[in-house]
Short mmCIF file of C-alpha atoms and ligand atoms in Angstrom, two decimals:
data_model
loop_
_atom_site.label_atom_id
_atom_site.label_comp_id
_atom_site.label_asym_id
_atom_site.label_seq_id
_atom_site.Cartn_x
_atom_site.Cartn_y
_atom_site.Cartn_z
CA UNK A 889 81.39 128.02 112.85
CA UNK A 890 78.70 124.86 111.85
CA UNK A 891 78.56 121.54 113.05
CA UNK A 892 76.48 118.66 112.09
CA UNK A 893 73.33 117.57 113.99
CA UNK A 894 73.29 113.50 113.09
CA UNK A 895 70.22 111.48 114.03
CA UNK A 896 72.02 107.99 113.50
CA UNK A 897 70.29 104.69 112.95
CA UNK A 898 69.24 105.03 109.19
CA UNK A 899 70.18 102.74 106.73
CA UNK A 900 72.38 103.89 103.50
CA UNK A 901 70.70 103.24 100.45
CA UNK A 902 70.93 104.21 96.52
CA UNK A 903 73.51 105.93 94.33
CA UNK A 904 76.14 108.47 95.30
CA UNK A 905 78.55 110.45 92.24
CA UNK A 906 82.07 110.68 93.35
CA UNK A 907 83.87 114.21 93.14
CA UNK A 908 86.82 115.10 91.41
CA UNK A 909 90.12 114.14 93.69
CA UNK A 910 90.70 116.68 96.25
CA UNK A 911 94.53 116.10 96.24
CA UNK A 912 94.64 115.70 91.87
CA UNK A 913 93.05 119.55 91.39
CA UNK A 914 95.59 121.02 93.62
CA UNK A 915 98.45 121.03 92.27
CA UNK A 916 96.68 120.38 88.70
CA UNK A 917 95.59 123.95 89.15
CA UNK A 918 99.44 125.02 90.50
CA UNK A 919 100.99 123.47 86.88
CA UNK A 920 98.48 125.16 84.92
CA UNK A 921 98.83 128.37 86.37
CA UNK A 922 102.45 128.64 86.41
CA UNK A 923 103.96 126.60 84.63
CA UNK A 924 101.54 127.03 81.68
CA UNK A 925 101.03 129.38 78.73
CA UNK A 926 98.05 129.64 77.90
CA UNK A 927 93.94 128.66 79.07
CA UNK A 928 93.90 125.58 80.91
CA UNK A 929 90.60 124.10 81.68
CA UNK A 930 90.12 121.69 84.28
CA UNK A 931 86.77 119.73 84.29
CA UNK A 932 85.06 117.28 87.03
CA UNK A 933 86.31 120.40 90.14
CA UNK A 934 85.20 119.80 93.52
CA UNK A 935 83.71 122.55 94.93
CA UNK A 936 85.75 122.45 98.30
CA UNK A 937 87.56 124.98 100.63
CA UNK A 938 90.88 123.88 99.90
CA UNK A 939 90.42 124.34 95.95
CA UNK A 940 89.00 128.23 96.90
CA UNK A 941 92.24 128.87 99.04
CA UNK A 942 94.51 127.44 96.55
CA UNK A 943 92.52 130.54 93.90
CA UNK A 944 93.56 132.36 96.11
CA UNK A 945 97.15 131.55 96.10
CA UNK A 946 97.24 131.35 92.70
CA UNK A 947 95.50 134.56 92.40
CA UNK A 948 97.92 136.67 94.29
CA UNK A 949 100.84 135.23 92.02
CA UNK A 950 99.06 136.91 89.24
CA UNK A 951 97.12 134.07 87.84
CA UNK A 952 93.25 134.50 86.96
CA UNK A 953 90.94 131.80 87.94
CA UNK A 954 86.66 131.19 87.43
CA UNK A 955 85.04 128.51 88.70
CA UNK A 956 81.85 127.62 86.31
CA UNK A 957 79.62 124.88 86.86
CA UNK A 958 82.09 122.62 88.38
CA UNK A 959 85.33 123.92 85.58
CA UNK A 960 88.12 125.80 86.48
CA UNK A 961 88.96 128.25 83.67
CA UNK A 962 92.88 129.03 84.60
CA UNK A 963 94.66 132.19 83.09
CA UNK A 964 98.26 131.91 84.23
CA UNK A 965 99.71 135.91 83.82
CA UNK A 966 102.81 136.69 82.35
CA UNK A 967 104.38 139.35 85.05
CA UNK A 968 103.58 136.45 87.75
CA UNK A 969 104.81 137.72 91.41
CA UNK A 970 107.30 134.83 93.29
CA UNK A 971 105.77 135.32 96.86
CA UNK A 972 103.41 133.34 98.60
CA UNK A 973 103.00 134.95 101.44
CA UNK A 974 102.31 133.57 104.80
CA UNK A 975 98.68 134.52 105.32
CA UNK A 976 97.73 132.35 102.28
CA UNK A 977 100.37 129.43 102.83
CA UNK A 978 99.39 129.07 106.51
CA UNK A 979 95.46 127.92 105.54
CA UNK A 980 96.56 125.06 103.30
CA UNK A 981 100.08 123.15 103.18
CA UNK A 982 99.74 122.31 99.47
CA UNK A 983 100.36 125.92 98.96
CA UNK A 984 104.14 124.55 98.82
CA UNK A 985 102.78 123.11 95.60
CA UNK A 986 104.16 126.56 94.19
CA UNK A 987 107.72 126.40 94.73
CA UNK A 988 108.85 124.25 91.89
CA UNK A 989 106.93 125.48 88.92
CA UNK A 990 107.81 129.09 90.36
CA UNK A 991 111.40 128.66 90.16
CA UNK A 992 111.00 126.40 86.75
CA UNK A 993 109.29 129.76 85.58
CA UNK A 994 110.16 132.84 86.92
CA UNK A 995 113.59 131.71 88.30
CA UNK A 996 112.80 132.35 92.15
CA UNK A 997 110.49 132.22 94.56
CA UNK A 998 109.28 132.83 97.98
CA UNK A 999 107.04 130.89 99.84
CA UNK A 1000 106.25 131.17 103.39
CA UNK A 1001 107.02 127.55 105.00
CA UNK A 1002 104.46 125.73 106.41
CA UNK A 1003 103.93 124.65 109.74
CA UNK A 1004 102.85 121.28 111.08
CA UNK A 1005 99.46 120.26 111.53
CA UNK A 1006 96.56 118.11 113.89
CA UNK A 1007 98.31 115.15 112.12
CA UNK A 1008 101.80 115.65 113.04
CA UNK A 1009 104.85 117.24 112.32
CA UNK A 1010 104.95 117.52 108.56
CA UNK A 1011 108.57 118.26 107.16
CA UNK A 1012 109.44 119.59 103.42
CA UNK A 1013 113.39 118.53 103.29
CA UNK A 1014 112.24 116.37 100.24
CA UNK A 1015 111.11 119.03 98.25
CA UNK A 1016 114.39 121.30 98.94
CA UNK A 1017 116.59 118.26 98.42
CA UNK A 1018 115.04 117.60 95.03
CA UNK A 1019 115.20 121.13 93.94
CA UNK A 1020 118.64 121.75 95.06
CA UNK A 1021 119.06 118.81 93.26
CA UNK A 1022 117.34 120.59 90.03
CA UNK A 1023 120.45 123.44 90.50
CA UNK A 1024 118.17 125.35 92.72
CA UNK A 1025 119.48 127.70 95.91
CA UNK A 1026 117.21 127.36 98.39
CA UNK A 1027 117.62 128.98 101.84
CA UNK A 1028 115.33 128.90 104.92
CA UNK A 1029 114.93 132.35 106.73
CA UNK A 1030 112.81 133.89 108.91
CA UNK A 1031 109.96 131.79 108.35
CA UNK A 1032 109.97 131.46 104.58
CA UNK A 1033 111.79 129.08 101.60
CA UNK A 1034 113.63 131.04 99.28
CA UNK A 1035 114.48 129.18 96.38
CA UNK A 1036 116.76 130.38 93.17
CA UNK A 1037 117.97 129.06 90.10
CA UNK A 1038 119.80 130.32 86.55
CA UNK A 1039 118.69 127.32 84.89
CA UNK A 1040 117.15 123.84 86.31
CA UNK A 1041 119.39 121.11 85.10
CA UNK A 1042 118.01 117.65 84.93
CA UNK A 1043 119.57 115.18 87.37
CA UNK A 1044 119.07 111.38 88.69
CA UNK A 1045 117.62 111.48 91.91
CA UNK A 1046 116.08 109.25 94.87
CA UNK A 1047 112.99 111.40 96.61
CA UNK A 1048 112.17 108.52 99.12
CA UNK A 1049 112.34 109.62 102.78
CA UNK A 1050 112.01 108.20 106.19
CA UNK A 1051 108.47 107.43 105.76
CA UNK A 1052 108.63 106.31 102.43
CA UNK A 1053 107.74 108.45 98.90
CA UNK A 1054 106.35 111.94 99.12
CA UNK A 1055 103.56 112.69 97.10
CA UNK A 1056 104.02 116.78 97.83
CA UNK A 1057 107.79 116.34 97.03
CA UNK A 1058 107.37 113.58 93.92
CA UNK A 1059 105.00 116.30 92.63
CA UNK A 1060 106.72 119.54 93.23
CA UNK A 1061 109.89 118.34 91.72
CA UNK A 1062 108.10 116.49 88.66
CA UNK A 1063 106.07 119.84 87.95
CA UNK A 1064 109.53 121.71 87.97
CA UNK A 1065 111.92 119.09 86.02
CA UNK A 1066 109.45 119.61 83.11
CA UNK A 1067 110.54 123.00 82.29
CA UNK A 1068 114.77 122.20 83.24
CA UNK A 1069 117.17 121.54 80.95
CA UNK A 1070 118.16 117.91 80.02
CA UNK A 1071 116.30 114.78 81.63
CA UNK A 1072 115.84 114.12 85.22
CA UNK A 1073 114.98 110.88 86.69
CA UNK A 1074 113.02 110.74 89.70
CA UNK A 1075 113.27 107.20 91.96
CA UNK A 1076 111.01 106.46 94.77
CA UNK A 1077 108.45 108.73 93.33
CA UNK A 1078 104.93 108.45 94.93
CA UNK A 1079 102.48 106.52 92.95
CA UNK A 1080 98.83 107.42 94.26
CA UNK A 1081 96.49 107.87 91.72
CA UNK A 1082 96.72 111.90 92.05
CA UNK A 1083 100.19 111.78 91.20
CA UNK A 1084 99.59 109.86 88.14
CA UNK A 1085 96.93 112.53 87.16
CA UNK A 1086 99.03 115.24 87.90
CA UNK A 1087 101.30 113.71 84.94
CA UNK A 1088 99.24 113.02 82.65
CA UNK A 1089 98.02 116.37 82.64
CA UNK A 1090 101.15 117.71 82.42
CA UNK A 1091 102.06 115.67 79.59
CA UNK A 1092 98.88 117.11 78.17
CA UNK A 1093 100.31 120.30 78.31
CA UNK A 1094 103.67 119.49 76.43
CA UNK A 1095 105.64 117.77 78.88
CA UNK A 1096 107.94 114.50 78.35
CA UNK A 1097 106.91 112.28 81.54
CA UNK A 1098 107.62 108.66 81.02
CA UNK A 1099 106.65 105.71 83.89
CA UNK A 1100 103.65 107.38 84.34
CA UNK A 1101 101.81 105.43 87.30
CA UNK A 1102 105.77 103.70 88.50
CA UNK A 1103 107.88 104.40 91.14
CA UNK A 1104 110.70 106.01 88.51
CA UNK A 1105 109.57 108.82 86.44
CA UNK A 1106 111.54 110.40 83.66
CA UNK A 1107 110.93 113.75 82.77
CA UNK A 1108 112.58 115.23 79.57
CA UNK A 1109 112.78 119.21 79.67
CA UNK A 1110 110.87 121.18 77.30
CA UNK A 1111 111.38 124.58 76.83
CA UNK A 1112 107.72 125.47 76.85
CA UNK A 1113 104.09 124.15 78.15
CA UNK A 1114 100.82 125.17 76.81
CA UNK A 1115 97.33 125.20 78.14
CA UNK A 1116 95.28 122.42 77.78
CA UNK A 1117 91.78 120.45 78.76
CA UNK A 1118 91.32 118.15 81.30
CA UNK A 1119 89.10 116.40 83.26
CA UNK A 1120 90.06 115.48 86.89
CA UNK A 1121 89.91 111.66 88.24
CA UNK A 1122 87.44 110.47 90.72
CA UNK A 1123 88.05 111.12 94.86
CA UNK A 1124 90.04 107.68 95.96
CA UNK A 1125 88.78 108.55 99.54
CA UNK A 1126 85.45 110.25 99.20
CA UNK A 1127 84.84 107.08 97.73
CA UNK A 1128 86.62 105.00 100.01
CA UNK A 1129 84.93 107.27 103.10
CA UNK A 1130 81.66 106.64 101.45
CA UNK A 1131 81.96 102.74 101.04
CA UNK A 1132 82.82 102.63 104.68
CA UNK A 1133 79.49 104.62 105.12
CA UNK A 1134 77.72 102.71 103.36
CA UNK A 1135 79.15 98.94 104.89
CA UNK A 1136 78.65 100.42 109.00
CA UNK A 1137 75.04 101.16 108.25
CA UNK A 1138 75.12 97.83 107.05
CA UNK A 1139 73.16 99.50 103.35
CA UNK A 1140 72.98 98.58 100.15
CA UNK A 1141 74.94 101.87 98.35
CA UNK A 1142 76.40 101.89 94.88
CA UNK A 1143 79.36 104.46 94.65
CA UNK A 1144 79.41 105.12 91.19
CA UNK A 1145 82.85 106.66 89.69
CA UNK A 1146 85.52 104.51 91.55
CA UNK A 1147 87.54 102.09 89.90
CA UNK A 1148 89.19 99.05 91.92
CA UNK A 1149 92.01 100.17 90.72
CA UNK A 1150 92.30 103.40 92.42
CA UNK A 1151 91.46 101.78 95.86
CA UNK A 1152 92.65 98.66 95.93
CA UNK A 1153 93.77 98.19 99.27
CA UNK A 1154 90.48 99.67 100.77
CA UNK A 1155 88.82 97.65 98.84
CA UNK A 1156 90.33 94.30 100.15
CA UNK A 1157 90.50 94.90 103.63
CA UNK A 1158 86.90 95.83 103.41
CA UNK A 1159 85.88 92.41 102.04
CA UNK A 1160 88.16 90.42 104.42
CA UNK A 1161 86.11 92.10 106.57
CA UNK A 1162 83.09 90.38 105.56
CA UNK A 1163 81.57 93.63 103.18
CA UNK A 1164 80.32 92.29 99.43
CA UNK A 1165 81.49 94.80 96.91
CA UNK A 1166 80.33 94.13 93.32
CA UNK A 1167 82.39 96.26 90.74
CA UNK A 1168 80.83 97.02 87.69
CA UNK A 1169 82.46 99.44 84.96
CA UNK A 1170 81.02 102.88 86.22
CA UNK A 1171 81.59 101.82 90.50
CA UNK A 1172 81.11 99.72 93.59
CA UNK A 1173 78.06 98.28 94.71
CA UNK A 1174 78.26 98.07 98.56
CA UNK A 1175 75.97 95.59 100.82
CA UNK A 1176 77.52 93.84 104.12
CA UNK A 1177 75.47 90.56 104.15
CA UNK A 1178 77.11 88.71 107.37
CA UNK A 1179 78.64 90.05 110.24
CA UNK A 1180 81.66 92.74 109.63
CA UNK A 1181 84.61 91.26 111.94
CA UNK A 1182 88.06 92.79 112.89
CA UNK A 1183 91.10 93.00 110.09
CA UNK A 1184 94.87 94.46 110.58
CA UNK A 1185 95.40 97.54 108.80
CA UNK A 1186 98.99 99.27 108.24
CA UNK A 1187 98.76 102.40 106.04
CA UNK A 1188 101.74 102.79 103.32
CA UNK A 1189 102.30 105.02 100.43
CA UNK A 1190 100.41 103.77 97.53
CA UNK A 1191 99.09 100.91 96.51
CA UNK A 1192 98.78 100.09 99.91
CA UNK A 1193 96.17 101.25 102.41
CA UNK A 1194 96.06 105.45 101.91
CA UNK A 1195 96.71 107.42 105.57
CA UNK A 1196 93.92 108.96 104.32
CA UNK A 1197 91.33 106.40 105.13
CA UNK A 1198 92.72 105.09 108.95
CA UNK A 1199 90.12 106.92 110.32
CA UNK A 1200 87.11 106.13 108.44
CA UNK A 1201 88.45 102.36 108.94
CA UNK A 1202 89.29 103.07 112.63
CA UNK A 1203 85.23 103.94 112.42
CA UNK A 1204 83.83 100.77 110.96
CA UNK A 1205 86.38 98.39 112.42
CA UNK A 1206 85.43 99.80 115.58
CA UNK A 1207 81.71 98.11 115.34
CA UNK A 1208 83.60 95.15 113.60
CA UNK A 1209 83.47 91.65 115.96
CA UNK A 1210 87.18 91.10 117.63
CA UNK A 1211 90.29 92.71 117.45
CA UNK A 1212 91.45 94.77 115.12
CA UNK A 1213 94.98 96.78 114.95
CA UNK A 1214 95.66 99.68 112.87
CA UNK A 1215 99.65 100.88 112.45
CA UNK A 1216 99.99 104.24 111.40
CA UNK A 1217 103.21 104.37 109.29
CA UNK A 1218 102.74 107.78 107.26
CA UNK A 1219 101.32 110.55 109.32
CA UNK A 1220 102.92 109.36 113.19
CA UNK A 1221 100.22 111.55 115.31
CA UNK A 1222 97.14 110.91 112.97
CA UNK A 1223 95.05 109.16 116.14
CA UNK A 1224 93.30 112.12 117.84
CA UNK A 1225 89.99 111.17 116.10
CA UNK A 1226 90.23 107.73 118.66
CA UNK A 1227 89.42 109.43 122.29
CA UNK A 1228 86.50 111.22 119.84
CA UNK A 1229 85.58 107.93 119.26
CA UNK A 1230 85.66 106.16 122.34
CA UNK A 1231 83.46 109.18 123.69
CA UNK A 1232 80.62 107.37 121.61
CA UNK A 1233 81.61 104.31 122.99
CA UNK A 1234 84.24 102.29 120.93
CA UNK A 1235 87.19 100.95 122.71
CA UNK A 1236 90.36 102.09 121.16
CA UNK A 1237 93.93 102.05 122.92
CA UNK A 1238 96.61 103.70 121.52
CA UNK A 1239 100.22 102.02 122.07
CA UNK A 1240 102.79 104.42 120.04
CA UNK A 1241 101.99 104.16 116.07
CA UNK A 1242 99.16 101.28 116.83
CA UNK A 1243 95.20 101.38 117.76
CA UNK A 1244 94.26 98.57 119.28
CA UNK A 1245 90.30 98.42 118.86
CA UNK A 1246 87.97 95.83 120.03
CA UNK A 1247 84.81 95.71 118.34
CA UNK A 1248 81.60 96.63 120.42
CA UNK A 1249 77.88 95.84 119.54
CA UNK A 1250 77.15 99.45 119.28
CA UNK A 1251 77.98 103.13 118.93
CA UNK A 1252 76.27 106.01 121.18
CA UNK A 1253 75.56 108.95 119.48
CA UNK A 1254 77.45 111.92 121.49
CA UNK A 1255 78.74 115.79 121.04
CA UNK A 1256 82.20 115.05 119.58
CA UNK A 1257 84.80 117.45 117.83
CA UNK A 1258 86.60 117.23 114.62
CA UNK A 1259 89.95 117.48 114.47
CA UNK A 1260 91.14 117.29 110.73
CA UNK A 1261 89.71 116.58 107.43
CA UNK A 1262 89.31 113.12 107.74
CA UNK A 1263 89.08 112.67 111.37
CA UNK A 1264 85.70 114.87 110.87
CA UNK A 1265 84.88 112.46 108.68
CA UNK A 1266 85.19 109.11 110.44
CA UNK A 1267 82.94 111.12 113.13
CA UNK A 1268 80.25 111.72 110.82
CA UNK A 1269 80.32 108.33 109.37
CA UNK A 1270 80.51 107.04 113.14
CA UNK A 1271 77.66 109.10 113.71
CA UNK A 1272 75.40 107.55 110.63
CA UNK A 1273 75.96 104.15 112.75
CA UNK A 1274 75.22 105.11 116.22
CA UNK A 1275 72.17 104.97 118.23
CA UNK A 1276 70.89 108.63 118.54
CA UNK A 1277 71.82 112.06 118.26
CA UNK A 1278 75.58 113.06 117.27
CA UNK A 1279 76.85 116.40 116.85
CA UNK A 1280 79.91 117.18 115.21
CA UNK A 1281 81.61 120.50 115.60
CA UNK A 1282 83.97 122.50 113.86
CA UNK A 1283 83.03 121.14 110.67
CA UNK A 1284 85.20 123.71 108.31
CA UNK A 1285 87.98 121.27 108.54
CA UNK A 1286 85.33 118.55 106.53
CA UNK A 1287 84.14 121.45 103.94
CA UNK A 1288 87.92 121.65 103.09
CA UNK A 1289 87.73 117.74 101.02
CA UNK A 1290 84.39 116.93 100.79
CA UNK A 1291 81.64 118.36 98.60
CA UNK A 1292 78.13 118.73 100.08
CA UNK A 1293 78.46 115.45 102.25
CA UNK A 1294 75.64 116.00 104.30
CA UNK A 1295 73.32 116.28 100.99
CA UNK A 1296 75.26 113.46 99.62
CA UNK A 1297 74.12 110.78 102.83
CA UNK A 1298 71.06 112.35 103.04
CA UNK A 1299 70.16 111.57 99.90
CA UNK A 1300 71.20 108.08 100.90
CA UNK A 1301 68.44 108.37 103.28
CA UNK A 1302 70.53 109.74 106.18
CA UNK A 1303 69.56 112.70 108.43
CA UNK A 1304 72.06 115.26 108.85
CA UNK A 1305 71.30 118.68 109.23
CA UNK A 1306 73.86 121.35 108.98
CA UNK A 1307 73.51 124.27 111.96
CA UNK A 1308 75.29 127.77 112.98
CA UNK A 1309 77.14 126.48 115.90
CA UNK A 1310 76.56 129.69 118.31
CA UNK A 1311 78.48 128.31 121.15
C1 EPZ B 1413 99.72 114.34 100.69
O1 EPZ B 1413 100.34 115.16 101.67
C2 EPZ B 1413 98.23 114.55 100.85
N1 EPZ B 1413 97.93 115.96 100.63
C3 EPZ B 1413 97.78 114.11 102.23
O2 EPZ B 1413 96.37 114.18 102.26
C4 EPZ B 1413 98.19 112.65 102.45
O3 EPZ B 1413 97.90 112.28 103.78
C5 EPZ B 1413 99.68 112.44 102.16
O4 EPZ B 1413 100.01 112.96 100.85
C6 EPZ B 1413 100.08 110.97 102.19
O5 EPZ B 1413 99.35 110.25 101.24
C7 EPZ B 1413 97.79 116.40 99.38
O6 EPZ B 1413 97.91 115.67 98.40
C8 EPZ B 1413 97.43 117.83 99.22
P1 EPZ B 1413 103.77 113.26 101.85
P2 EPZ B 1413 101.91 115.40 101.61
O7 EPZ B 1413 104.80 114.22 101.43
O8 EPZ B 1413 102.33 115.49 100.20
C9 EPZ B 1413 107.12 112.70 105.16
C10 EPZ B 1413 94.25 114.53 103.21
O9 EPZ B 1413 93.65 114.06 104.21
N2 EPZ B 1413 107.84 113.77 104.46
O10 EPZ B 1413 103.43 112.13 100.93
O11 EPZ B 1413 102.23 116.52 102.52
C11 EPZ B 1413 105.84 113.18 105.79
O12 EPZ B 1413 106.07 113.78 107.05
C12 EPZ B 1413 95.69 114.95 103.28
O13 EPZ B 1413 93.68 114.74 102.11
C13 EPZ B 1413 109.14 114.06 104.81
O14 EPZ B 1413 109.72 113.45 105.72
O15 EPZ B 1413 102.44 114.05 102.24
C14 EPZ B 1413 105.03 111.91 105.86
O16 EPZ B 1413 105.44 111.17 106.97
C15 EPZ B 1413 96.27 115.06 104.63
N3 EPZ B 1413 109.78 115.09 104.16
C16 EPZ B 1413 105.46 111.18 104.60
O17 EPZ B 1413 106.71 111.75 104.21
C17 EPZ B 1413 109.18 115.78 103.15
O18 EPZ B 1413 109.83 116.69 102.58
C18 EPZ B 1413 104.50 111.29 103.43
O19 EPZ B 1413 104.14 112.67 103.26
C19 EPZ B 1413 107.88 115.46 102.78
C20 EPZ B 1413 107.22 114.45 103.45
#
């Protein structure tokens, strides 16, 4: 295993290049593989864990995949198996991605169900309720989804749950209504900016996907999709994560790559908060001229404030002057990264689905763990801020969304060093 060896203090300053989107490639990559036939290309790839374990996947469904600098050449096979078994799924719950367009194409599948996670229990009723609702079987035994259909027929259908739209489920169900017979209306679909991708690559390859970017998508069935060339949107929260970064070192960083409206509601609590951001056409220019003070966060499906940036805000609002409170409303246990950092000296109480912080003066540098993606994050970006050394372990779980970070800060002027961890 590595960690990260921070020596905090520095101040952020110059240009960082966003990625491609983490969460867009995935199941990008599933549709083209699958449900595909022919060469897809994808351009703008993050080189990240999670996009080499999804290969994988893909791989042992029959599919052929090279990576070339930073394109994903993907050559879905004809004879494609329908399992995805449970030594693949288990690394990466997107692998779920493959149950749709699997049963859209080959007419069943398999695919081992996945577990929950660091950030909570994380169901996939909305996925079998909107295939079932495709004219799909779908049976749960011993561990794995078996789904099963003649023919997908189109159908009218509301995919909201408990906590609001799915983006796995919106995207599983669009990928698969493409290749069913008739139309099938989707309402309560997600709307992040990956989903929105997702479709307009898939109406790239020959799909009929109208209210692109709106909570009710239409999808006429074709009978066929072809390959096709495509270049993947920007990272909403490497950019977002980097912002933050950028605004607790109190810097002067442009992200370039980001449009406002991709992050919107990042991007306003961030100035309420007293941080300057400048957009021009190609990003964000990030300076925090006065003091940052405390701002309310809630975190809702999209366009409100992504799950996927709580902790990096927890972070920053953390050093912020008064009290802040953060409701969770997407992921319920996504706090563990707050005892990380009140071990370097913030003062964060959790009451249920809330974190009350009150801003303090300063951060301490300290050994501290990650526990997820982007609660290793908000731990490195903690540890740009605070006053000496910070080591953060079990940094795989970082490597799995974000490309090269540590050669990203430093060349923002940071110091991070990458180690073996031998302990
Ligand atoms: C996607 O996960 C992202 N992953 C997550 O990003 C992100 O946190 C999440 O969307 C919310 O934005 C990918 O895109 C690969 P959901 P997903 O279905 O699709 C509940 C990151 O850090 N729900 O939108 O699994 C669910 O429990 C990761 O990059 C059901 O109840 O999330 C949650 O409360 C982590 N039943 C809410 O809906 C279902 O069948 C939203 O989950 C499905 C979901």
């Amino acid at each position: 295993m590595q960690k990260f060896i921070i020596n905090g203090g520095a101040r952020l300053e110059g240009t960082v290049k966003i990625s491609g989107s983490k969460n867009a490639v995935l199941p990008i990559a599933v549709a083209a593989a699958i449900l595909g036939d022919g060469v897809s290309v994808l351009h703008n790839v993050p080189n990240l864990t999670d996009v080499k374990t999804l290969s994988a996947v893909l791989e042992g469904l029959g599919a052929s995949i090279n990576r070339k600098n930073g394109s994903l050449y993907i050559e879905p096979i004809n004879r494609m198996e329908y399992e995805a078994p449970y030594d693949l799924v288990r690394k990466m719950r997107a692998s779920i991605y493959v149950l749709g367009p699997l049963v859209a194409k080959l007419g069943r599948a398999k695919v081992s169900f996945p577990g929950g996670c660091a950030i909570g229990p994380r169901p996939v009723d909305l996925h079998i309720r909107g295939l079932e609702n495709l004219n799909a079987n779908v049976d749960v035994k011993k561990g794995y989804i078996y789904a099963q259909s003649e023919k997908l027929i189109g159908s009218d259908m509301n995919l909201t749950g408990q906590y609001g739209p799915s983006v796995g489920a919106t995207a599983n169900v669009m990928m698969a209504a493409t290749l069913a017979e008739g139309t099938t209306i989707i309402r309560g679909a997600a709307r992040e900016p990956h989903i929105t991708d997702l479709a307009t690559f898939l109406n790239a390859m020959g799909a009929e996907i109208e209210g692109i970017g709106t909570s009710k998508l239409t999808i006429h069935g074709v009978k066929q999709l072809h390959g096709t060339e495509h270049t993947v949107i920007s990272d909403d929260i490497e950019a977002g994560t980097f912002m933050v970064a950028g605004a607790i070192t109190n810097g002067d960083v442009f992200v370039e790559g980001i449009t406002h409206e991709q992050i919107p509601a990042v991007s306003d609590k961030l100035s309420e908060s007293g941080v300057q951001l400048n957009w021009t056409e190609t990003g964000v220019q990030v300076t925090t001229p006065k003091e940052l003070k405390a701002v309310d966060v809630k975190t809702v499906p999209f366009p409100g404030f992504p799950t996927d940036m709580q902790a990096q805000m927890m972070g920053f609002l953390s050093v912020a002057s008064g009290k802040s409170i953060i409701t969770e409303n997407v992921h319920t246990d996504r706090f563990i990264h707050a005892a990380e950092l009140n071990r370097m000296g913030a003062d964060i109480k959790l009451e249920g689905r809330k974190a009350i912080i009150n801003g303090v003066s300063y951060l301490s540098g300290a050994p501290v763990m990650a526990s997820d993606l982007r609660a290793g994050a908000v731990l490195v970006v903690a540890g740009l801020a605070a006053a000496g050394e910070t080591i953060v372990s079990r940094i795989y779980h970082i490597d799995r969304g974000y490309e090269a970070i540590e050669n990203k800060l430093n060349n923002l002027g940071a110091d991070i060093v990458r180690a073996d961890d031998i302990t």
